mmCIF file of C-alpha atoms and ligand atoms in Angstrom:
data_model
loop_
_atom_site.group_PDB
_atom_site.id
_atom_site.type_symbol
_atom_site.label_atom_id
_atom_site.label_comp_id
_atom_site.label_asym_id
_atom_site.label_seq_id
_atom_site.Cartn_x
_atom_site.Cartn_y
_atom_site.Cartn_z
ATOM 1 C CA UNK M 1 10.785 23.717 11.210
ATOM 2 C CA UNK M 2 8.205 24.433 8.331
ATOM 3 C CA UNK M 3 4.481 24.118 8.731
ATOM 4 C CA UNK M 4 4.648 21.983 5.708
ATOM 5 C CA UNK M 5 7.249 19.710 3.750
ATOM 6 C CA UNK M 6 5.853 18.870 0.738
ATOM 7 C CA UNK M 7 7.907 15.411 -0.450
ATOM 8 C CA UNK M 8 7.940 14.523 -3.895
ATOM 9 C CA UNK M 9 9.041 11.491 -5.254
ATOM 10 C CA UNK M 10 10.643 11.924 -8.967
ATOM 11 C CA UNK M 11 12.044 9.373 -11.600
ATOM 12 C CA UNK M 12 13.294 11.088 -14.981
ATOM 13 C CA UNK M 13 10.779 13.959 -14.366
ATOM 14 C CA UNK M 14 13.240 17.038 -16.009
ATOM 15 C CA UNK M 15 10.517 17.834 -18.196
ATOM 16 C CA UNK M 16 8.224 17.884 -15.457
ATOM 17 C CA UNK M 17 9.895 19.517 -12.530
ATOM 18 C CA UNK M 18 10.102 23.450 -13.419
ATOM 19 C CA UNK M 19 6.563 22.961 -13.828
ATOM 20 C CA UNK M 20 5.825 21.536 -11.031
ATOM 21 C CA UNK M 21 8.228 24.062 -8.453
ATOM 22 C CA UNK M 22 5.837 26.917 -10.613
ATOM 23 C CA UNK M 23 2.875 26.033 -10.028
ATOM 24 C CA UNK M 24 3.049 24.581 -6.469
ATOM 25 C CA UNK M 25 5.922 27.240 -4.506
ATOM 26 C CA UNK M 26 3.600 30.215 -4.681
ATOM 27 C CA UNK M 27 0.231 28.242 -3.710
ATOM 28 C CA UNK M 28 2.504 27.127 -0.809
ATOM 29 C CA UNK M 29 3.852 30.343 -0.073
ATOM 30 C CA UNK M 30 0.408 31.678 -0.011
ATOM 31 C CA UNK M 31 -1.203 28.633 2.613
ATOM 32 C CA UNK M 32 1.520 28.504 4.592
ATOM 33 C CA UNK M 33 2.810 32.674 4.943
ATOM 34 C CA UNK M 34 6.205 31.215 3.113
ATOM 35 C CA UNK M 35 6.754 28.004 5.969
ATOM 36 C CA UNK M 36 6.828 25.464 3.361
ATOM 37 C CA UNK M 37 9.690 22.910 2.683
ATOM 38 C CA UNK M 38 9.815 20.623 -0.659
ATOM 39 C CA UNK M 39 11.993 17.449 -0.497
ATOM 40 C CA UNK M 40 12.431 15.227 -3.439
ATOM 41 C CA UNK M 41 13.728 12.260 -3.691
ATOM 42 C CA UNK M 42 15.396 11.351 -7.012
ATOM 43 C CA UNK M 43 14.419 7.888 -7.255
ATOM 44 C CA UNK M 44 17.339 6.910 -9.393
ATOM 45 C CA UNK M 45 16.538 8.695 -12.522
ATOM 46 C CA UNK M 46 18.657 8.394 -15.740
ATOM 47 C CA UNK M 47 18.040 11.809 -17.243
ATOM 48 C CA UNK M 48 18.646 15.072 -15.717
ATOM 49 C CA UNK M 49 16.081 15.254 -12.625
ATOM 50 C CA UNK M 50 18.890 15.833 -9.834
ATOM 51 C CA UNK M 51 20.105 18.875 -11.735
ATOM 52 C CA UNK M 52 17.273 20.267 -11.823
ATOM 53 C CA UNK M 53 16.597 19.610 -8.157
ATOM 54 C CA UNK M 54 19.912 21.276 -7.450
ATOM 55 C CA UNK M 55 19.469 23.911 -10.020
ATOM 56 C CA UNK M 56 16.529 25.323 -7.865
ATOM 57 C CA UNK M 57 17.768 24.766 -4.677
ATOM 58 C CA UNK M 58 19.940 27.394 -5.587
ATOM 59 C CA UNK M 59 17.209 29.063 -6.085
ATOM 60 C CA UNK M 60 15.152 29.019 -2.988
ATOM 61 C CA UNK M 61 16.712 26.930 -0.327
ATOM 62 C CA UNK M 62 13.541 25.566 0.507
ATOM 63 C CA UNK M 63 13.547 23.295 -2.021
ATOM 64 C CA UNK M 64 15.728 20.196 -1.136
ATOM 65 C CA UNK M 65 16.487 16.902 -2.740
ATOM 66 C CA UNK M 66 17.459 13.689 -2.039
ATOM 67 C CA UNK M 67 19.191 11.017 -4.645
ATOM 68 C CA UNK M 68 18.942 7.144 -4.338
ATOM 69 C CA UNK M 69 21.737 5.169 -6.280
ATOM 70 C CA UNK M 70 19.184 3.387 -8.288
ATOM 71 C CA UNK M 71 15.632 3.130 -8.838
ATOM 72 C CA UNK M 72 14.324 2.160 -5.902
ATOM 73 C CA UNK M 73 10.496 2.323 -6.964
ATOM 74 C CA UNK M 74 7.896 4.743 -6.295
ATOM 75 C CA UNK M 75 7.390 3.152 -2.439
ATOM 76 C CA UNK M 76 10.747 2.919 -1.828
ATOM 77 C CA UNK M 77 11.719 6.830 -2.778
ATOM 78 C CA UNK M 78 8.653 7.535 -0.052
ATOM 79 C CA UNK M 79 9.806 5.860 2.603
ATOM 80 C CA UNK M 80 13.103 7.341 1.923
ATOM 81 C CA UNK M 81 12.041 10.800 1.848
ATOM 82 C CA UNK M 82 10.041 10.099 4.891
ATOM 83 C CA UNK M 83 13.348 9.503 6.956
ATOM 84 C CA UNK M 84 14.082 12.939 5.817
ATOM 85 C CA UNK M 85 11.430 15.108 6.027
ATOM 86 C CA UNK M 86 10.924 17.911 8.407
ATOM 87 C CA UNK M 87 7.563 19.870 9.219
ATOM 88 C CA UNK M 88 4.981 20.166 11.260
ATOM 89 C CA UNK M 89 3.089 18.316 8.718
ATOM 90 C CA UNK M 90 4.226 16.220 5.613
ATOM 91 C CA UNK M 91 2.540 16.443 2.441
ATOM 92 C CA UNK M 92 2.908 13.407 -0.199
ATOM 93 C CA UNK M 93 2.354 14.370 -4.359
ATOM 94 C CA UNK M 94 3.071 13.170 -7.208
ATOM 95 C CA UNK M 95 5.705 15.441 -9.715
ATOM 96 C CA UNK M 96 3.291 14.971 -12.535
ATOM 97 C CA UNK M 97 0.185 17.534 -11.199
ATOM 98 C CA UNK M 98 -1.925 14.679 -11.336
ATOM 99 C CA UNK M 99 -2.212 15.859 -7.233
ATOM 100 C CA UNK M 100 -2.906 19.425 -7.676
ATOM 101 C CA UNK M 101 -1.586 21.929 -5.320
ATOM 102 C CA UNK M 102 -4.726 23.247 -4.269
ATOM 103 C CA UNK M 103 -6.141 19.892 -3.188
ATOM 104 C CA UNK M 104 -3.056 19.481 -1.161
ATOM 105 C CA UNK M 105 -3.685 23.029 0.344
ATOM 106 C CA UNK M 106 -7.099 21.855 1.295
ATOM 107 C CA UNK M 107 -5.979 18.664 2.851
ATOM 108 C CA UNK M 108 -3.463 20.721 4.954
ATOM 109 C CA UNK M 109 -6.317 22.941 6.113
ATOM 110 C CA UNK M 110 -8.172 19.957 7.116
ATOM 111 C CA UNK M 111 -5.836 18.244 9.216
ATOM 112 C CA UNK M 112 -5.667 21.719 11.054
ATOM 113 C CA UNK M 113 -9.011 22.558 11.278
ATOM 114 C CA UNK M 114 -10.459 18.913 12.437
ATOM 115 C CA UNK M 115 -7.132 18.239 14.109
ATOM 116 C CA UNK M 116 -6.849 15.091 11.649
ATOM 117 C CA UNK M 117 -3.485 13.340 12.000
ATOM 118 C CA UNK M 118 -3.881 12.202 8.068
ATOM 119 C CA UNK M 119 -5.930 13.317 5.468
ATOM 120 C CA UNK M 120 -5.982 11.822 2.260
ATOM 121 C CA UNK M 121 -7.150 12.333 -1.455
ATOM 122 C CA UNK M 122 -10.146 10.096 -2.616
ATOM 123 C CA UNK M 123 -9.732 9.891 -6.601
ATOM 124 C CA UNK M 124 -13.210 10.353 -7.583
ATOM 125 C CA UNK M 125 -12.937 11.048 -11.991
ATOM 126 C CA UNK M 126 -9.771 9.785 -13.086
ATOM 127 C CA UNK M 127 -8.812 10.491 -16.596
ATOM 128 C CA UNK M 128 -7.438 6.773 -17.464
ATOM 129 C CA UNK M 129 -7.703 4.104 -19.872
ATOM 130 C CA UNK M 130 -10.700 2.143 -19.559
ATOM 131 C CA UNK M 131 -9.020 -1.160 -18.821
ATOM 132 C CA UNK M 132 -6.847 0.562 -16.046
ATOM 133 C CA UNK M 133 -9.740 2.253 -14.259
ATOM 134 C CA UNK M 134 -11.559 -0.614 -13.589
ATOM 135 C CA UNK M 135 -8.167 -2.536 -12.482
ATOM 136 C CA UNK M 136 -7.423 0.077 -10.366
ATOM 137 C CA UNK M 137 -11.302 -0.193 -9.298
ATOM 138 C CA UNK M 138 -11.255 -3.869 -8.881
ATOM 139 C CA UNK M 139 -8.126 -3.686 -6.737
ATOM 140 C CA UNK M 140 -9.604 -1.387 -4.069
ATOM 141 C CA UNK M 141 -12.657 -2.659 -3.761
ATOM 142 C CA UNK M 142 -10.906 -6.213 -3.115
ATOM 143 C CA UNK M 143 -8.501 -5.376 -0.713
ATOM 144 C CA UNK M 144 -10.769 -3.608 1.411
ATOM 145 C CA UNK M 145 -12.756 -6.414 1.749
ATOM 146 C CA UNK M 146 -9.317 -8.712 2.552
ATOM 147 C CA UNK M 147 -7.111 -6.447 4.086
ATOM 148 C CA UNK M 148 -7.314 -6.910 8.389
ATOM 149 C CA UNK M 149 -7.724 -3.187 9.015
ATOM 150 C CA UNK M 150 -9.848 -0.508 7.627
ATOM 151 C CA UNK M 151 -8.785 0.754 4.461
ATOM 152 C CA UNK M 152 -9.969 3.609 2.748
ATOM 153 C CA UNK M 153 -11.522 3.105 -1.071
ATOM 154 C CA UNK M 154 -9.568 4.827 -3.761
ATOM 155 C CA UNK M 155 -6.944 6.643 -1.844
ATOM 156 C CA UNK M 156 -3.607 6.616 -2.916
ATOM 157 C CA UNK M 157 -0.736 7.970 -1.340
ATOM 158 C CA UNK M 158 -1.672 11.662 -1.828
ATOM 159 C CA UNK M 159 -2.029 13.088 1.560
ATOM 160 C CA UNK M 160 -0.662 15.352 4.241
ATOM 161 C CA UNK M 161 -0.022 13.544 7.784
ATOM 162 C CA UNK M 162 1.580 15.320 11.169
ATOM 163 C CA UNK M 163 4.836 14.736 12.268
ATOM 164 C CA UNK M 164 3.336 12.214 14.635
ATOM 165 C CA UNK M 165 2.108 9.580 11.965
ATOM 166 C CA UNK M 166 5.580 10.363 10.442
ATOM 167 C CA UNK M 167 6.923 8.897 13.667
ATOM 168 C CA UNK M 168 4.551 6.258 13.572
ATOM 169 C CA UNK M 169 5.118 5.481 10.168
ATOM 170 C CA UNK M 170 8.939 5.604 10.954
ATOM 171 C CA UNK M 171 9.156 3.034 13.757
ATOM 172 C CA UNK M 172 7.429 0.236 11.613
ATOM 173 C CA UNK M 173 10.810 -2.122 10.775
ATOM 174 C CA UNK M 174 9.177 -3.622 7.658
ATOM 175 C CA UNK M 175 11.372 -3.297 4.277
ATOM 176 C CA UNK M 176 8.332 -4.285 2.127
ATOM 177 C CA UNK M 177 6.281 -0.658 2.206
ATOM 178 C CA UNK M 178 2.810 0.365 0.758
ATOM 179 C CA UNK M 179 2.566 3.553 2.443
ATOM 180 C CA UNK M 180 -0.979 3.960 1.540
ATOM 181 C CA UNK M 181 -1.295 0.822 3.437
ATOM 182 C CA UNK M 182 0.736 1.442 6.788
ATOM 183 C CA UNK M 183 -0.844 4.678 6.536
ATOM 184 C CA UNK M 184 -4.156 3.640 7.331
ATOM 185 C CA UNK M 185 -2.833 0.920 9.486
ATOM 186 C CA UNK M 186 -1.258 3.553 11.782
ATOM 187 C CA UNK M 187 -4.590 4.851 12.830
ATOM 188 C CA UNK M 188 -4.862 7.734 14.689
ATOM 189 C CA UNK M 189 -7.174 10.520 13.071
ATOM 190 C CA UNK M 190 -7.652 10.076 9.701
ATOM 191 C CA UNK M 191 -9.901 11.439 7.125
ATOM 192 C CA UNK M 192 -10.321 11.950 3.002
ATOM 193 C CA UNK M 193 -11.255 14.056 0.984
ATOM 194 C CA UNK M 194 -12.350 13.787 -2.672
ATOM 195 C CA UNK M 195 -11.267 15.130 -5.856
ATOM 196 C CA UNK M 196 -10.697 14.422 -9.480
ATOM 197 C CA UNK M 197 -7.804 13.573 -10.895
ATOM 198 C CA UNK M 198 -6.395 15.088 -14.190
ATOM 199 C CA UNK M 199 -4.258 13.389 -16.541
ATOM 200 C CA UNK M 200 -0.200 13.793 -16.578
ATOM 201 C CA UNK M 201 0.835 17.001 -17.357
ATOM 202 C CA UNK M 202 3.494 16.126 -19.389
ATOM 203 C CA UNK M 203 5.807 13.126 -19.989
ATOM 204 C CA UNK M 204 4.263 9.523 -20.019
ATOM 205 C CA UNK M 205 3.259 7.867 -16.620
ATOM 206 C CA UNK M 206 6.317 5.547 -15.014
ATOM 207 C CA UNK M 207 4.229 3.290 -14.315
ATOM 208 C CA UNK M 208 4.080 -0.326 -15.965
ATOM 209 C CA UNK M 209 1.597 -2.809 -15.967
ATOM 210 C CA UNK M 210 4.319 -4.711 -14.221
ATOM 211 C CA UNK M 211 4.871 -2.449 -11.688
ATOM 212 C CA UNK M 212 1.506 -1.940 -11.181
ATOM 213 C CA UNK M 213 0.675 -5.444 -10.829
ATOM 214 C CA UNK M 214 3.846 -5.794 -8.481
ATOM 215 C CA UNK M 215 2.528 -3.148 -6.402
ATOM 216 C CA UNK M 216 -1.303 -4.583 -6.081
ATOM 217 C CA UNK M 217 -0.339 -7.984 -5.011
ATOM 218 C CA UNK M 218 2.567 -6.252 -2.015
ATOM 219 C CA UNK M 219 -0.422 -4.502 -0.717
ATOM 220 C CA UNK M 220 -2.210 -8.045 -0.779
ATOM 221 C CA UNK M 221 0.690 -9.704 0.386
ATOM 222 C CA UNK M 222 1.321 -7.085 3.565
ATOM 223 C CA UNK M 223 -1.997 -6.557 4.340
ATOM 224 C CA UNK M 224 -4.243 -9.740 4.008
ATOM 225 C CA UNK M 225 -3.778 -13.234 5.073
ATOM 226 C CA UNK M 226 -6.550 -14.594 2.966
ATOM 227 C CA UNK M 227 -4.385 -15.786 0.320
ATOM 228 C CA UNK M 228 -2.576 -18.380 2.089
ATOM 229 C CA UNK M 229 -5.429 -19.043 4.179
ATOM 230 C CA UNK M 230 -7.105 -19.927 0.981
ATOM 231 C CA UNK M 231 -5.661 -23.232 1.073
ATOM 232 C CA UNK M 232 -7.261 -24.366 4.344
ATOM 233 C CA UNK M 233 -10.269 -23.206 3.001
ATOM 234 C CA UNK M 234 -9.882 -25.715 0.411
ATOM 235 C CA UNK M 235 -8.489 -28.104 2.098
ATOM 236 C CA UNK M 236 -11.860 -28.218 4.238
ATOM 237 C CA UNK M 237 -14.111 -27.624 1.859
ATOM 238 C CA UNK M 238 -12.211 -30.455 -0.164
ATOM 239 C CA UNK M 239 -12.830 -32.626 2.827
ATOM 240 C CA UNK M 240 -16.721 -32.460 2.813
ATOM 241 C CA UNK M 241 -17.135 -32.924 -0.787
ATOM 242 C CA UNK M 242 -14.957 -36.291 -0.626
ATOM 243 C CA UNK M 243 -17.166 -37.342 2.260
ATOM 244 C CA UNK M 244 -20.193 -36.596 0.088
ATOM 245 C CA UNK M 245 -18.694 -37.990 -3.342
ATOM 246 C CA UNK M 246 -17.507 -41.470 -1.216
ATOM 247 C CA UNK M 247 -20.710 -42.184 0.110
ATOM 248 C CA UNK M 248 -22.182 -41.615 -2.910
ATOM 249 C CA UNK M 249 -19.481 -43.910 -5.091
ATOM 250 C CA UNK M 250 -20.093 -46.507 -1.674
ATOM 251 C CA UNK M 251 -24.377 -46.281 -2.585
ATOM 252 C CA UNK M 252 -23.624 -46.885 -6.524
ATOM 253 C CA UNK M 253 -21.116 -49.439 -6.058
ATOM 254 C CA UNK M 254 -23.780 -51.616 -3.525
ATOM 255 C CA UNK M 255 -26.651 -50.286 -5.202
ATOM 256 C CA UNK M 256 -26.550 -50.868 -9.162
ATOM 257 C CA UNK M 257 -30.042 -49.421 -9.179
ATOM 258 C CA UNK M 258 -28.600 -46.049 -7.510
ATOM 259 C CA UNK M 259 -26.407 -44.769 -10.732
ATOM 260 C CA UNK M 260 -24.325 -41.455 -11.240
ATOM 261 C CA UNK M 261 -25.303 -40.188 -13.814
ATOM 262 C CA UNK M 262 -26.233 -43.471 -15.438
ATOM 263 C CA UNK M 263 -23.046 -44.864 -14.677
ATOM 264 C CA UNK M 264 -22.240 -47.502 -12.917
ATOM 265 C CA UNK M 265 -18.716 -47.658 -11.037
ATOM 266 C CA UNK M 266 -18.951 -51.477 -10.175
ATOM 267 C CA UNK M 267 -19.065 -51.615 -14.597
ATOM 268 C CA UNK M 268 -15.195 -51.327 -14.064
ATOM 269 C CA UNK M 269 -13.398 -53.497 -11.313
ATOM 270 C CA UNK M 270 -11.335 -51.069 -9.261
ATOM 271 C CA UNK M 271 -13.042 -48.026 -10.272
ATOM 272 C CA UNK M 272 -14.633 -47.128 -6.683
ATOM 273 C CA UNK M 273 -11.514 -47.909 -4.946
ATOM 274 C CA UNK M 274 -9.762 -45.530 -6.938
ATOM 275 C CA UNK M 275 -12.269 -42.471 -6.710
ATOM 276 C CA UNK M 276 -12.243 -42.877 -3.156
ATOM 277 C CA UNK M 277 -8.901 -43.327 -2.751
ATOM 278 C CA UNK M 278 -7.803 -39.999 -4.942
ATOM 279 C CA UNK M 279 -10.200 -37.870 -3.069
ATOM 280 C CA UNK M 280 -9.369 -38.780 0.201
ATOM 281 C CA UNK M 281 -5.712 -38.505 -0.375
ATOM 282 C CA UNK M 282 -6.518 -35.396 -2.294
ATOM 283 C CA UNK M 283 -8.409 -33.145 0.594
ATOM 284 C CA UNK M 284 -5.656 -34.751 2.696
ATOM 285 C CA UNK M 285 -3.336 -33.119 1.221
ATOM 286 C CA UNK M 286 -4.967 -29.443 0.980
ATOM 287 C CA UNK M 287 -5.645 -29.617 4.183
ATOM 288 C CA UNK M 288 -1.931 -30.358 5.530
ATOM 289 C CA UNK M 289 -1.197 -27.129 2.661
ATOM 290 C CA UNK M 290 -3.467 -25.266 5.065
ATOM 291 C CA UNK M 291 -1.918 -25.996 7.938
ATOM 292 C CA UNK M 292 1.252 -24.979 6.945
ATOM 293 C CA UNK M 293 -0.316 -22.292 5.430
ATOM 294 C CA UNK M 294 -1.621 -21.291 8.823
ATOM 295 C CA UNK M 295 2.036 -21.249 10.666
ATOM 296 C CA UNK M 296 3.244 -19.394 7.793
ATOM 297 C CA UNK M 297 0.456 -16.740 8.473
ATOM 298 C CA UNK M 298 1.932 -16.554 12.091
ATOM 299 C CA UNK M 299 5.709 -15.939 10.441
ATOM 300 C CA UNK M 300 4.747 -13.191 7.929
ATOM 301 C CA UNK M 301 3.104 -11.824 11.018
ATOM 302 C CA UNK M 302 6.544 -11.924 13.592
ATOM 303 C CA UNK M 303 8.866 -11.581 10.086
ATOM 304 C CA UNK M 304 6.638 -7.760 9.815
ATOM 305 C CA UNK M 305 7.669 -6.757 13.368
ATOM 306 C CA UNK M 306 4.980 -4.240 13.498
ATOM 307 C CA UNK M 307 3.998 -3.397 17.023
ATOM 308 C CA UNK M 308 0.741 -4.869 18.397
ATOM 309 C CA UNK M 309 -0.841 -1.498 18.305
ATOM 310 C CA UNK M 310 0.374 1.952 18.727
ATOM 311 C CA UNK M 311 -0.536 4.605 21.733
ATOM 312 C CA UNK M 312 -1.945 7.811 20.462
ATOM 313 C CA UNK M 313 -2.356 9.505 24.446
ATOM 314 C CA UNK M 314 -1.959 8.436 28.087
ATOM 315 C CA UNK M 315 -3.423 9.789 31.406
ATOM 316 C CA UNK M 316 -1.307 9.762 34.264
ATOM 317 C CA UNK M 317 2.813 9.377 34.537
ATOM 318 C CA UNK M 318 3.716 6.081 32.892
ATOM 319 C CA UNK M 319 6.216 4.910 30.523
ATOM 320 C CA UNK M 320 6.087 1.297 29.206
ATOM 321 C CA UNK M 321 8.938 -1.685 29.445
ATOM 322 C CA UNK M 322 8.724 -1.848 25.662
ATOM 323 C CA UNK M 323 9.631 1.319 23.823
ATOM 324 C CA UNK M 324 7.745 -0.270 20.690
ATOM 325 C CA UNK M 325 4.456 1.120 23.169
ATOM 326 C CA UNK M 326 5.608 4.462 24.203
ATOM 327 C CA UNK M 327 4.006 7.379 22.909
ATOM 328 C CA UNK M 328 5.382 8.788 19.908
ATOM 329 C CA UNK M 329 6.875 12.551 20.307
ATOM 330 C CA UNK M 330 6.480 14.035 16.979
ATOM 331 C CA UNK M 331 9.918 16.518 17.878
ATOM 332 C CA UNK M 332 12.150 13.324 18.577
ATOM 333 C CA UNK M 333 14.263 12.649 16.028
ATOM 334 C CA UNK M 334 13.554 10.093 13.300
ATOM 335 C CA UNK M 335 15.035 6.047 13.930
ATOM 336 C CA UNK M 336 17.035 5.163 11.332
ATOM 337 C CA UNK M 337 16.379 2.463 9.395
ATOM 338 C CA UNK M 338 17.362 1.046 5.397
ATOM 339 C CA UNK M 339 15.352 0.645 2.125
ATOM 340 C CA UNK M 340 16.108 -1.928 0.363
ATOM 341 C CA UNK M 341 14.567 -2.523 -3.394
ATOM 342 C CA UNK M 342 11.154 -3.924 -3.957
HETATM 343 N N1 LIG G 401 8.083 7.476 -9.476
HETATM 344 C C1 LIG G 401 9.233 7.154 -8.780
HETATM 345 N N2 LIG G 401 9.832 5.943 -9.031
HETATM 346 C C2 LIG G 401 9.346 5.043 -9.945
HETATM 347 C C3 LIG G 401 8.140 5.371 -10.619
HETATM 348 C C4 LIG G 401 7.546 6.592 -10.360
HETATM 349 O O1 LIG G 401 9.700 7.933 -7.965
HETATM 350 O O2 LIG G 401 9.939 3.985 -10.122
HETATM 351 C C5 LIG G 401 7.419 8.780 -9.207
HETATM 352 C C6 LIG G 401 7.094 9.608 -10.450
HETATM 353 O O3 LIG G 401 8.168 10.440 -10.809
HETATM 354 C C7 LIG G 401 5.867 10.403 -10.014
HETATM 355 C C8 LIG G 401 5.194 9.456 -9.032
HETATM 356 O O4 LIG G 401 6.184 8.518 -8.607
HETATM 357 O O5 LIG G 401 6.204 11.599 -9.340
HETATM 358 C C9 LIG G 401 4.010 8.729 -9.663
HETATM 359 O O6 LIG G 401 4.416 8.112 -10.854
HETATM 360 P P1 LIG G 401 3.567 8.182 -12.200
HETATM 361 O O7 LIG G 401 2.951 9.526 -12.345
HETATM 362 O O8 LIG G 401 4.423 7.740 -13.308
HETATM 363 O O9 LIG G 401 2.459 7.081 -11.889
HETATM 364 P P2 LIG G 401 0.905 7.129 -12.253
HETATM 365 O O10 LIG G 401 0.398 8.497 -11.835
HETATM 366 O O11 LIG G 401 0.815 6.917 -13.719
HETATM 367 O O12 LIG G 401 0.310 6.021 -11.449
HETATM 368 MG MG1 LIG G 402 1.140 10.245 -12.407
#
């Protein structure tokens, strides 16, 4: 087994991928005394990436690749080449060099010197359009506020993790997969470190602002409940303004004197009855959408199957009922389990 597999996930990247095997194999070779592994996964790609792939496998063995029969997506292709990779620890990168080798080298030395079980890049400078910085800015800073675990600010899914969150990462069922998400959600020992990020290399980013935005609201979706509990928050605060508004309409309708804003609902036959009437009926009805947007909370949550938590040691000779709780042996082999397309 290699210290490190490195797994790269590539979509029409045959400009890019000499390049790449270049400038990473001998700055692998060199942090690892020549125990590295690279795995790509062809995510589908319509020009020549899987010959390429092949072409230097027969090269240097160590390099392996994987091909889906479509694109998959960028998530997908990673959770695929997780099911395949092999090492004592798993690096993530992008084909592009916009994760440069030595950064990975560096998180690799971390997770063996502080015995971290993931350690990720922080993107401090990012060489970006204006417009997507501060999306990609906004979006961080929002769903760590919303998401129900801890989640690290500006990391994305460069990062080397042992074969242990592997496992872990593994033995979560869902088909719907952020890895930089479950990542964090795993636990265990986890730590970041920062560095800048250059722009592409070569080639233009495969990236849309359609993916993107696809991609931002799945994290939202899988990791935060807040947006279908924002209809019960509605819903009640709904409630109290009707209760408010009614006994105000009540005062001005009994009370001529008493006007809103020097109107006058008892002017117009009816017109009380009505304004009372629509609110009423109106926080009513948000609050029965935030009920069932409550029991739908409590589906997505069962529909996920993730396990309640996850054991990272015991003390003393146990093994649990449920193997969803038993300790994860980083040498076991993988479960099996299917991608489908997101
Ligand atoms: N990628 C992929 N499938 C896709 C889109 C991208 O496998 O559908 C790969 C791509 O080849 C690259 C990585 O994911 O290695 C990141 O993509 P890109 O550099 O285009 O994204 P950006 O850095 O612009 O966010
Ligand atoms: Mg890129």
């Amino acid at each position: 087994m290699p210290r490190l597999c490195v797994l790269v996930p590539c979509y029409n990247e045959e400009d890019m991928l000499p390049e790449f095997f270049e400038t990473v194999m001998p700055v692998l070779e060199d942090a690892t005394g020549g125990q590295w592994s690279i795995l790509c996964v062809d995510d589908g790609s319509r020009d020549g990436t899987f010959a390429v792939i092949t072409e230097w496998h027969r090269r240097d063995s160590r390099i392996s690749g994987v091909r889906l029969s479509r694109n998959f997506g960028h998530q997908a292709a990673l959770s695929t080449g997780l099911a395949y990779a092999r090492g004592e620890y798993i690096g993530i990168m992008d084909c592009d060099l916009q994760d440069p080798a030595e950064v990975l080298v560096e998180l690799y030395r971390a997770c063996l010197d502080d015995e971290l079980d993931v350690c990720y890049g922080i993107r401090g400078r990012r060489d970006a359009p204006w417009f997507l910085r501060a999306a990609y800015s906004a979006f961080y800073r929002i769903i760590q506020k919303a998401a129900d675990h801890e989640w690290p600010r500006d990391a994305g899914d460069f990062c080397v993790l042992s074969a242990r969150s592997q496992q872990a990462l593994l033995a979560l069922p869902e088909q719907s997969r952020m890895l930089r998400g479950l990542r964090s959600w795993v636990g265990f020992r986890q730590s970041g470190i920062a560095y800048n990020r250059p722009a592409r290399l070569r080639g233009s980013s495969k990236y849309n602002l359609r993916k993107l935005t696809a991609l931002a609201l799945q994290g939202l979706i899988s990791f935060s409940n807040i947006p279908l509990r924002l209809a019960s928050l509605m819903g009640v605060a709904m409630g109290f303004f009707s209760i408010l508004f009614c006994a105000l309409v009540l005062i001005n309708r009994l009370i001529p004197r008493f006007t809103l804003l020097g109107y006058w609902v008892g002017a117009n036959p009816g017109t009380a009855t009505l304004l009372v009437f629509l609110s009423f009926t109106l926080s009513v009805l948000f609050i029965c959408l935030g009920i069932i947007g409550e029991y739908l909370v409590l589906l997505l949550q069962e529909i996920k199957k993730r396990p309640a938590a996850i054991v990272a040691s015991v003390v003393g000779e146990m093994r649990p009922y449920d193997s969803a709780y038993a300790l994860l042996d980083a040498s076991s082999q993988p479960s099996l389990w299917s991608v489908t397309a997101r």
